[in-house]
Coordinates of C-alpha atoms and ligand atoms in Angstrom, one line a residue:
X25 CA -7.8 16.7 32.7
X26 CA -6.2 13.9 30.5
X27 CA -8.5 13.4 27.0
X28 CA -8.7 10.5 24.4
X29 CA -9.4 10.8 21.2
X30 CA -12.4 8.9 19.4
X31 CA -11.9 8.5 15.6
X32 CA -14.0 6.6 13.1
X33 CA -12.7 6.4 9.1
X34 CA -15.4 6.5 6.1
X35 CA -13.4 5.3 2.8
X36 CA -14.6 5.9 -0.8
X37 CA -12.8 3.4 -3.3
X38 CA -13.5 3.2 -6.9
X39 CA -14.3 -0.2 -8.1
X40 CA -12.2 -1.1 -11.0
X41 CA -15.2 -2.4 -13.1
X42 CA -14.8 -1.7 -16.5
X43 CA -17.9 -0.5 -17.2
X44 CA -20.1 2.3 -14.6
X45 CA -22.3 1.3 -12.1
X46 CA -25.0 1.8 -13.7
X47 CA -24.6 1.9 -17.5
X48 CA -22.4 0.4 -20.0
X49 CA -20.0 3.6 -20.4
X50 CA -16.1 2.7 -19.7
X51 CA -14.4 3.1 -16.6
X52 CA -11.2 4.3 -18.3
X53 CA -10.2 7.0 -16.4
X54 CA -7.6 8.6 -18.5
X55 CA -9.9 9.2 -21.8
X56 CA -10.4 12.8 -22.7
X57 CA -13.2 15.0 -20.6
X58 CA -16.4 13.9 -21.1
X59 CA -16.1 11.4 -23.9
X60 CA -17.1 8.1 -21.3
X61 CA -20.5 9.0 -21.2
X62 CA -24.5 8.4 -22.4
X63 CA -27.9 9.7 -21.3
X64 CA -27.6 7.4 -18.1
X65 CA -24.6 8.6 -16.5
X66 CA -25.1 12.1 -17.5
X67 CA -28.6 12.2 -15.3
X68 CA -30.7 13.1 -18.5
X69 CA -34.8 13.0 -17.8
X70 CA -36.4 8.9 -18.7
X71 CA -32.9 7.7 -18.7
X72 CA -32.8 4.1 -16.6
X73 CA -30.4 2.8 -14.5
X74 CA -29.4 -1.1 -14.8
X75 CA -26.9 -2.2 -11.9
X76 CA -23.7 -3.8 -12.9
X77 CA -23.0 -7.6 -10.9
X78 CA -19.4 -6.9 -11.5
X79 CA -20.2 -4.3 -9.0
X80 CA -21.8 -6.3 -6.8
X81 CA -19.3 -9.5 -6.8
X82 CA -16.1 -6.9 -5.9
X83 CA -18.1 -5.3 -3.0
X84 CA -19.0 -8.5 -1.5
X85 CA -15.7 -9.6 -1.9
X86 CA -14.7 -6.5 0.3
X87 CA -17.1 -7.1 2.1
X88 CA -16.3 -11.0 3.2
X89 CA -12.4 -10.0 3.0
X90 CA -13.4 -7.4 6.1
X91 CA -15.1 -10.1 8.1
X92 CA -18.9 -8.6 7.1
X93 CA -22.3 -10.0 6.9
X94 CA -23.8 -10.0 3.7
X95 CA -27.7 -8.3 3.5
X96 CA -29.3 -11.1 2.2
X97 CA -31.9 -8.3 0.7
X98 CA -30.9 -5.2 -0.2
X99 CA -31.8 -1.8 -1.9
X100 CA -29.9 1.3 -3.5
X101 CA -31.7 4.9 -2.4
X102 CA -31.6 7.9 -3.5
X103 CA -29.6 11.0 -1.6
X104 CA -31.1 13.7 -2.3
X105 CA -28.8 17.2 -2.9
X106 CA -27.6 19.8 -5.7
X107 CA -24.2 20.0 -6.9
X108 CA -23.1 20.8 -9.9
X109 CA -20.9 17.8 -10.5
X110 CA -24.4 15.8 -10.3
X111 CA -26.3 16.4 -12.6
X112 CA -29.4 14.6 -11.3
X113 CA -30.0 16.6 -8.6
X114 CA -29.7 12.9 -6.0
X115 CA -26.9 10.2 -5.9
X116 CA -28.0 7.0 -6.4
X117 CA -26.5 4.8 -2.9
X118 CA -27.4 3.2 -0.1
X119 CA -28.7 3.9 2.6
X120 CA -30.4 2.0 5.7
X121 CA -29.9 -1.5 4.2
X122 CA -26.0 -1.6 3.1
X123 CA -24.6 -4.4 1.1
X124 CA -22.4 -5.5 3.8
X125 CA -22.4 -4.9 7.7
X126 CA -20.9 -5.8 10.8
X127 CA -17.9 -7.0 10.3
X128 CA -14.3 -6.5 11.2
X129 CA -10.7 -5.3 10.2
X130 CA -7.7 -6.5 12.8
X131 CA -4.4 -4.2 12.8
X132 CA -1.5 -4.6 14.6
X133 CA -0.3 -1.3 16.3
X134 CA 3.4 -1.5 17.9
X135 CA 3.0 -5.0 18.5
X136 CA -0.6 -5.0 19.9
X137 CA -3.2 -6.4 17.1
X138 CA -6.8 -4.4 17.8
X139 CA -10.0 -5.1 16.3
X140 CA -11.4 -2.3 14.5
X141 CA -15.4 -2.8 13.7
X142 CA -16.5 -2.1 10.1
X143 CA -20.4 -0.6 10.4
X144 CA -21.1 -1.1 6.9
X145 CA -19.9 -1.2 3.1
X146 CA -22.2 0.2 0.9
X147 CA -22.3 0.5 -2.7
X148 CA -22.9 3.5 -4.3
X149 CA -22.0 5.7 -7.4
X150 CA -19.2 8.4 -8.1
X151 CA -20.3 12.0 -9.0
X152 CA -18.4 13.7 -12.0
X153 CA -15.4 15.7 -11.5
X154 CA -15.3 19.7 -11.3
X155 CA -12.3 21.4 -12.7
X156 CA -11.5 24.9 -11.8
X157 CA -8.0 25.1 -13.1
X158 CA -9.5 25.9 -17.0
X159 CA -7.8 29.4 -16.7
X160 CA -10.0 32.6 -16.8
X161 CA -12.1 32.2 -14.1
X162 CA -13.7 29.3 -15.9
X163 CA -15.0 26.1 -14.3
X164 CA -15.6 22.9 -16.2
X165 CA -17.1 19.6 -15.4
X166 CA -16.3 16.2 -16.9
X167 CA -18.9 13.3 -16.6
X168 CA -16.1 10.5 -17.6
X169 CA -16.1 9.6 -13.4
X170 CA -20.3 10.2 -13.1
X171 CA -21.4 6.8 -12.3
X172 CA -18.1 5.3 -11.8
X173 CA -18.7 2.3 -9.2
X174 CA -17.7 3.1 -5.7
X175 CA -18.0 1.6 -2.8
X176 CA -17.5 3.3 0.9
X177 CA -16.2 1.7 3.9
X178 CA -17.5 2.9 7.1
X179 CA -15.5 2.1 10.4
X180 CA -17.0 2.0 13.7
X181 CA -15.4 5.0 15.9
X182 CA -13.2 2.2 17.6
X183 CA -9.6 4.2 16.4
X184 CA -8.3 6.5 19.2
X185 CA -4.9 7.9 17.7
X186 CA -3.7 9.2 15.0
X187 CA -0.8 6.5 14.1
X188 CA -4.5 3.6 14.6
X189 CA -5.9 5.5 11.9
X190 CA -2.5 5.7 9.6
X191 CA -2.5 2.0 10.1
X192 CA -6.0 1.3 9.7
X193 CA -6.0 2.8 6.2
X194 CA -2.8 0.8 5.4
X195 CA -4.2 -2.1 6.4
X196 CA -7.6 -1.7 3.9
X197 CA -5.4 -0.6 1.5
X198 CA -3.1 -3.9 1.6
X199 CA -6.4 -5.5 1.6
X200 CA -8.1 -4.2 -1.5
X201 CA -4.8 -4.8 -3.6
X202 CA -5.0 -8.5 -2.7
X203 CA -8.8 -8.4 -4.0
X204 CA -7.2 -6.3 -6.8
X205 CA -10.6 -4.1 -7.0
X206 CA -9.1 -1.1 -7.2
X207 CA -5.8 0.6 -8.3
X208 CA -6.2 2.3 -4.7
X209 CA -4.6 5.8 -6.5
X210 CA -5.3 8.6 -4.1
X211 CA -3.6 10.5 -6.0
X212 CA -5.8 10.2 -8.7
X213 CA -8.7 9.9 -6.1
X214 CA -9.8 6.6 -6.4
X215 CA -9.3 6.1 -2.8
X216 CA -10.2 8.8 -0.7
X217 CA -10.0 8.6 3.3
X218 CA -12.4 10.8 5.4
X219 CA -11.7 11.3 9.4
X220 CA -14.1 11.6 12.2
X221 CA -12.7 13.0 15.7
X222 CA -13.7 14.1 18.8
X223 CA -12.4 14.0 21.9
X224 CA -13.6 13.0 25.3
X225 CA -12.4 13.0 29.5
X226 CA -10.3 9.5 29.5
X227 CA -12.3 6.8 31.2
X228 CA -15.8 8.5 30.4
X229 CA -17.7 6.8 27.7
X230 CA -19.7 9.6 26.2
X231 CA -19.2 10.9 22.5
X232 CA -17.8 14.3 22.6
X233 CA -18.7 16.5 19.0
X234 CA -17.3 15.5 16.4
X235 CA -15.4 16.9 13.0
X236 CA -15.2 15.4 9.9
X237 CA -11.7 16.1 8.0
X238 CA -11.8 15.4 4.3
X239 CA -9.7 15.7 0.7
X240 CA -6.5 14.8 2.2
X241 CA -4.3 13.7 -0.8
X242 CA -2.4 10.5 1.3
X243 CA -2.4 8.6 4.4
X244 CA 0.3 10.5 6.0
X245 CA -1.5 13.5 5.8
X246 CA -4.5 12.2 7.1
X247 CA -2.6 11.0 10.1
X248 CA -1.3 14.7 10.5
X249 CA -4.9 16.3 9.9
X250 CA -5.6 13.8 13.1
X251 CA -2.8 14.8 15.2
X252 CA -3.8 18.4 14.3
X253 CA -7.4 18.2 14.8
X254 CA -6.8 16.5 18.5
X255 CA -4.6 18.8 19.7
X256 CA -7.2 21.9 18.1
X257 CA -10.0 20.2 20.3
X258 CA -8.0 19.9 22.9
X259 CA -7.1 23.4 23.2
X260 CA -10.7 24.8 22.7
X261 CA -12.0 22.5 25.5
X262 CA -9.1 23.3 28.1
X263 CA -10.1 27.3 27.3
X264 CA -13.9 26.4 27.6
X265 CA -14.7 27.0 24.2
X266 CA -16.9 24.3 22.5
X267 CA -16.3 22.6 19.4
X268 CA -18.4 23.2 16.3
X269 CA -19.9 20.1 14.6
X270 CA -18.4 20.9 10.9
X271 CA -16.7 19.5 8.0
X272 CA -13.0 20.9 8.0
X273 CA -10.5 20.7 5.2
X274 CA -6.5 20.0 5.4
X275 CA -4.4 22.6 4.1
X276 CA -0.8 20.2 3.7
X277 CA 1.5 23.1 3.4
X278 CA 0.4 24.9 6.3
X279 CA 0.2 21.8 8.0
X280 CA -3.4 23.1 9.8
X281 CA -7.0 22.0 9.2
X282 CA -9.4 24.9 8.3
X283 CA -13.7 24.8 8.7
X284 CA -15.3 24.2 4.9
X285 CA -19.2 23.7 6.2
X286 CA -21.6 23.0 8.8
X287 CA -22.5 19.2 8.7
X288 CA -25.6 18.3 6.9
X289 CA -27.5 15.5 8.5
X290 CA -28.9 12.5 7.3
X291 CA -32.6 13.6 7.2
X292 CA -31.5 16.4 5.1
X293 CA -30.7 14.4 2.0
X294 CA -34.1 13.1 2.1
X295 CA -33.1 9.7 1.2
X296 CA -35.8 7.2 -0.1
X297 CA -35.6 3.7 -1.8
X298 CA -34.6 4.4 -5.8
X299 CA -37.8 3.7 -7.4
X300 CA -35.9 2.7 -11.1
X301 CA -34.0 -0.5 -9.6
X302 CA -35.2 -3.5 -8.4
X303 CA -34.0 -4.9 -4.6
X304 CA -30.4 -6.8 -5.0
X305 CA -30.8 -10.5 -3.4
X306 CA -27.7 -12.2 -2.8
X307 CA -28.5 -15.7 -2.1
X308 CA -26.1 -18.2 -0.2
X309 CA -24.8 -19.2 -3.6
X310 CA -23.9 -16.1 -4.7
X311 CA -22.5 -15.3 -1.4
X312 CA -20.9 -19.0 -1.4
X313 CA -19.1 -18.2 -4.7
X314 CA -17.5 -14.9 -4.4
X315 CA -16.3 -16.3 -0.6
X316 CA -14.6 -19.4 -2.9
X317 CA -13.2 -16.8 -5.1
X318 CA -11.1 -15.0 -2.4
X319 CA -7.4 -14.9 -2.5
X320 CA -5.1 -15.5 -0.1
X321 CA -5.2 -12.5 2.2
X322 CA -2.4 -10.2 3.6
X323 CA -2.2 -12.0 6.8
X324 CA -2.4 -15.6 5.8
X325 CA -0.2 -15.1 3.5
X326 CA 2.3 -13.6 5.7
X327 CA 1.9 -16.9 8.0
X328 CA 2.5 -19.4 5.2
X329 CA 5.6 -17.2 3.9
X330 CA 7.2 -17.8 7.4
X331 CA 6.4 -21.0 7.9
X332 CA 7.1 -22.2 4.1
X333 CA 10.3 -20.6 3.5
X334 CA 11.7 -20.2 7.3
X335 CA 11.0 -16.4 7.0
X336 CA 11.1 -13.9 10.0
X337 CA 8.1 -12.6 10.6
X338 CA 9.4 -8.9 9.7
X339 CA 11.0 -10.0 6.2
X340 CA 7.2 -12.2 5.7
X341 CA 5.9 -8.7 7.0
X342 CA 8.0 -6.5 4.4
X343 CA 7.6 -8.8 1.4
X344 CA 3.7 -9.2 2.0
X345 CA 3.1 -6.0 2.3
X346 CA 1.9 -6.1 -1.7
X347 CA 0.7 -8.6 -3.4
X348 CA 2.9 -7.6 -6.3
X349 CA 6.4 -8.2 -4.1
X350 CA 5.0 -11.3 -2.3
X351 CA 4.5 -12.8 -5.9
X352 CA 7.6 -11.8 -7.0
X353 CA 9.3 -13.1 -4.3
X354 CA 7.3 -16.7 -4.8
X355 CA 8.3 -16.1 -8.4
X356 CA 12.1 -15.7 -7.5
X357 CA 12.2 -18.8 -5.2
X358 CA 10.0 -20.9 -7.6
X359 CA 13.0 -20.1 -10.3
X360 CA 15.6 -22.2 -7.8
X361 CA 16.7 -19.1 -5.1
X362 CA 17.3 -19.7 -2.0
X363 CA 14.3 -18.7 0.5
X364 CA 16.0 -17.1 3.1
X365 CA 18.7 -15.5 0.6
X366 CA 16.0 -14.2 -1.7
X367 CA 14.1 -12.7 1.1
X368 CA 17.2 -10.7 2.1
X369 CA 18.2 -9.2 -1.9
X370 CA 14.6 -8.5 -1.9
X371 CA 13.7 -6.6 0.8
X372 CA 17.4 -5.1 1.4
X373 CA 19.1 -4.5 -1.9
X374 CA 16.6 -4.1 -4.4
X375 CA 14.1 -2.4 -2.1
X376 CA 17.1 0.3 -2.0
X377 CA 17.2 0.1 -5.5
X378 CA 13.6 1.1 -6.0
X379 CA 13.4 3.2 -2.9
X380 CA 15.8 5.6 -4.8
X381 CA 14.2 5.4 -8.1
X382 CA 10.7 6.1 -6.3
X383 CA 9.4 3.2 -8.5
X384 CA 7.1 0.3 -7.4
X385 CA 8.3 -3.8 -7.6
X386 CA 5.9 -4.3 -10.6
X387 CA 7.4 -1.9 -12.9
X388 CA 11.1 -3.1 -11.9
X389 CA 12.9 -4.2 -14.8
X390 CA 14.2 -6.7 -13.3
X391 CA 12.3 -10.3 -13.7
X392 CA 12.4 -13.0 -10.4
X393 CA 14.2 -15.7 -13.0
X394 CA 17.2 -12.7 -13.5
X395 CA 17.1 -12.3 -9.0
X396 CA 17.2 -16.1 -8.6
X397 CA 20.2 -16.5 -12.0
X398 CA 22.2 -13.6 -9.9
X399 CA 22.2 -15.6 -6.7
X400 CA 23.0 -18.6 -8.4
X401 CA 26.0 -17.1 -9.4
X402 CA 26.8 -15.9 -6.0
X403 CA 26.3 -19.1 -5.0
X404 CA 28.7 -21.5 -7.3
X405 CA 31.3 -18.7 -6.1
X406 CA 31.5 -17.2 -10.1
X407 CA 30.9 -13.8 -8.4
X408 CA 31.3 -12.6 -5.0
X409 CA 28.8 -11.0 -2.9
X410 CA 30.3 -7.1 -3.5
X411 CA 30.4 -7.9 -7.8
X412 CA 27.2 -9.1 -7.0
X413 CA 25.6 -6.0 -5.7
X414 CA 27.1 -3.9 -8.9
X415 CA 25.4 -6.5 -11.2
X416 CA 22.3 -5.9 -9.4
X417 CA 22.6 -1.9 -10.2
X418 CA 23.2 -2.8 -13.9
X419 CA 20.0 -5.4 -14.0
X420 CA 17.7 -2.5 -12.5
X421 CA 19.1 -0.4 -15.1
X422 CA 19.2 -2.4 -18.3
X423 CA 16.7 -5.1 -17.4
X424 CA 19.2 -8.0 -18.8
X425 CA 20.3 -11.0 -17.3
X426 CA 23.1 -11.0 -14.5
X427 CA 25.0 -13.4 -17.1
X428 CA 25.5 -11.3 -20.1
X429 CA 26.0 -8.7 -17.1
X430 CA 28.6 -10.6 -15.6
X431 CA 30.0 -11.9 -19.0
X432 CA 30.2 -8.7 -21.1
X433 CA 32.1 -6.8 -18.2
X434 CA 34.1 -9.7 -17.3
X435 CA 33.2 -9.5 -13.4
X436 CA 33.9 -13.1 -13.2
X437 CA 35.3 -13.9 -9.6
X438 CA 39.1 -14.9 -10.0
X439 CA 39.1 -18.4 -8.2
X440 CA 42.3 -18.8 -9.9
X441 CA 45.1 -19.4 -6.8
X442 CA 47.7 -18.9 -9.3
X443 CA 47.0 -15.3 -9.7
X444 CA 45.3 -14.6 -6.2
X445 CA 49.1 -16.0 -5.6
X446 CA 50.6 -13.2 -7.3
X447 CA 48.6 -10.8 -6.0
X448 CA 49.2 -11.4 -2.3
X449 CA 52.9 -11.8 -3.2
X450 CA 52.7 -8.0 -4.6
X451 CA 50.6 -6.8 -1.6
X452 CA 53.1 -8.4 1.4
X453 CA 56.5 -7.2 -0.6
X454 CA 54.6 -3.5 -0.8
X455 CA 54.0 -3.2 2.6
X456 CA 56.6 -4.0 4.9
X457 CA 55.7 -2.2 7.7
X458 CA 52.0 -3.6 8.3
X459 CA 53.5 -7.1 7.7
X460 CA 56.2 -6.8 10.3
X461 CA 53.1 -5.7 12.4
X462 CA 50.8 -8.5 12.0
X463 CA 54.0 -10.7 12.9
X464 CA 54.6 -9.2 16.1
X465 CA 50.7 -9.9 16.3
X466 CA 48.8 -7.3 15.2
X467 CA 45.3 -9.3 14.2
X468 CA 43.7 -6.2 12.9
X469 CA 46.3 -5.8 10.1
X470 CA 45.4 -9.0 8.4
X471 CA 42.3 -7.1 7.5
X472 CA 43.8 -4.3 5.7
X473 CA 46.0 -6.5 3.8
X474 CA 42.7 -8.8 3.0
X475 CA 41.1 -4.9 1.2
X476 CA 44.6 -4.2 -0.5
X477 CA 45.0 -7.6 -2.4
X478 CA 40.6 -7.3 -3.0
X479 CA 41.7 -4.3 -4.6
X480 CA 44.6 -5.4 -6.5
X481 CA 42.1 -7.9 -8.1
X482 CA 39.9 -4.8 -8.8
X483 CA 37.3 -6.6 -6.6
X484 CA 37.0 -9.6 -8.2
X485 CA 39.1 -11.8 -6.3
X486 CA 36.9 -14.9 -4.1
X487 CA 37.6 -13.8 -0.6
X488 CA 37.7 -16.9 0.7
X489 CA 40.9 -18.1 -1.2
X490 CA 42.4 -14.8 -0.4
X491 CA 41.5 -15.1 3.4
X492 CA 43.4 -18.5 3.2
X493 CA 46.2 -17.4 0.7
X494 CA 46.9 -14.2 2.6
X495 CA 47.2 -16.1 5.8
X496 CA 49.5 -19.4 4.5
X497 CA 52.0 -16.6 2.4
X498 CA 52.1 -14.4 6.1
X499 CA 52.4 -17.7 8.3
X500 CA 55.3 -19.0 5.5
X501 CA 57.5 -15.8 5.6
X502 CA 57.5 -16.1 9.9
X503 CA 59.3 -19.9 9.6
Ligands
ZN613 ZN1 -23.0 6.1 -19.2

């Protein structure tokens, strides 16, 4: 029997509001433990909640970006359940009313774009953080991230592999940097990604039991926890075991998922409408006003890139695949580079660049005026396409312009014929033998002869004039 798999993605992201959810205490996640916080957001008896609009706008944003309806009226509730990094005893969210419902995210999946349904986007609030690394057997608890605003995206289970899922997560990701509403970290947990999978007898339509795989550190993993988790199923069904409804953890280095708990079910959080906070009514205005607000998204920009500036639609693909190098690259055309040129430094060369140096386009050194100055130069033939490439190197090191670059370490292209002259003259008289040889007609030589007078002008030389010097001082000696 031949099985699909059915997967459905619930994402938590931190808003980056600066103040909590629900009380004026900073966001700023990297202030010492426990110093971000006041009788609201550490759950204290009498305290009252206030909810922050900046909340509010960024989820609707989300919400609209993904295609959503907006609730008209809506309500927070509290989920009811003991931990100890909630100190309340219930987590203020929402619960049958969610902010935003019913819409849609579209990903494109080896050529093939697929609509993947969004159920809902509800706000809610973070819990505080547990710490269990305080040495001695010690656990501690910091309340900087209790009441930080999140907001959790929950897909329909339209997904059915593991690669959908992987780009699925991109996709939102790509999505909420263009709202810029989040940093996105998952590293530092700001977005975290849970999986639900089952699988089912392809062609039936029936939900098999599902498992929900959680606290994997990056996309790639959860893609792995997926493959994993499929191929677990698929072996307890094909022995005629059953599988166990249950929350299951990834353990990366062992590459295997492991079972953490027994799934709670909704009626056992005892949710009920949160009796401290009024209903949140977003009228057509509001809703009017955060849709005006709404940048141009990942795909639309894409589109105008390739129609604009000429762009394939992979190097419009690459580029807009963050905000941050899609402006850059605006930025670096805006200064005077050529579209199509720019696109290819960009995405080839200095992607390298920062590809090596594990680094990120908005903490390159390098500014869009020094990208567009360095193709200039190219360009008016002062450097040649090889200097070029070093002076690149020496920008993402240093940071300063390709002139000074250029100047200081006198990489200036030789377009002087006298001394491209001389040069070939030194190359033909030093070697004999391959000149006889591209007499009697050997093409290919002409090409070695073109490296050793490059070389002789320690790169420097414009190839064109030593293409056409080369050629004229070979075709002069055969009269
Ligand atoms: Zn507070």
């Amino acid at each position: 029997m031949e099985y699909e798999a059915v997967i459905g993605m619930e994402v938590h992201v931190e808003l980056n509001s600066r103040s909590k959810v629900f009380c004026a205490c900073p966001t700023d996640f990297h202030a010492p433990p426990n110093t971000n916080v006041c009788p609201i957001c550490l759950g204290l008896p009498g305290a009252l909640p206030v909810l922050n609009r900046d909340m509010v706008d960024k989820s609707l944003a989300v919400g609209l970006a993904l295609n959503c309806e907006v609730s008209r009226w809506s309500k927070m509730d509290r989920k009811n359940y003991f931990y100890p990094d909630l100190a309340k005893n219930y987590q203020i969210s929402q619960y049958d009313l969610p902010l935003c419902h019913d819409g849609f995210l579209e990903i494109e999946v080896d050529g093939v774009v697929k609509r993947i349904g969004i159920t809902r986007a509800h706000m809610e609030e973070d819990t505080a953080r547990n710490t269990h690394a305080l040495g001695g057997g010690q656990s501690g608890i910091d309340f900087n991230r209790s009441g930080v605003p999140l907001l959790e995206i929950v897909t329909e289970p339209d997904l059915r592999s593991a690669k959908e899922a992987f780009v699925y997560l991109t996709s939102l990701k790509q999505i909420l940097q263009y709202l810029e509403v989040s940093d996105c970290n998952m590293e530092e947990g700001s977005l975290r990604a849970e999986a639900n999978i089952s699988i089912r007898p392809k062609g039936t339509t029936e939900f098999g039991i599902k498992t929900e795989v959680k606290n994997v550190a990056s996309f790639s993993g959860v893609q792995k926890a997926i493959e994993y988790e499929i191929a677990r199923q698929e072996k307890l069904l094909i022995e005629g075991g059953a599988v166990t409804q249950e929350t299951r953890g990834w353990d990366a280095d062992r590459g295997i998922t492991f079972s953490q708990r027994k799934k709670e079910s909704a009626h056992d959080y005892r949710y009920f409408p949160e009796p401290d906070l009024p209903p949140i009514v977003v009228d057509e205005r509001w809703e009017a006003r955060i849709r005006g607000q709404l940048p141009e998204l990942p795909i639309a920009r894409k589109q105008r890139l390739e129609k604009t500036y000429g762009l394939t639609a992979y190097d419009a693909h690459v580029i807009t695949l963050s905000k941050a190098s899609a402006d850059y690259y605006e930025a670096t055309v805006s200064a005077g580079a050529d579209p199509k040129k720019a696109a290819n430094w960009l995405t080839v060369e200095l992607q390298a660049l920062l590809s090596d140096a594990k680094m990120e386009i908005q903490t390159c050194k390098i500014a869009p005026q020094s990208l567009a100055g360095l193709l200039k130069l190219m360009n008016t033939g002062e450097i040649s396409g090889k200097i070029a490439k070093e002076v690149l190197v020496r920008m993402f090191e240093s940071g300063q312009t390709p002139e000074r670059i250029v100047k200081e370490k006198g990489l200036v292209q030789i377009s002087d014929a006298s001394a491209i002259e001389s040069a070939v003259r030194k190359v033909v008289e030093a070697n004999p033998d391959q000149t006889a040889q591209y007499k009697a007609g050997k093409e290919k030589v002409f090409g070695y002869l073109v490296g050793q007078v490059m070389k002789a002008t320690s790169g420097k030389g414009n190839p064109q004039l030593i293409n056409d010097i080369l050629r004229r001082e070979l075709n002069r000696q055969e009269q």
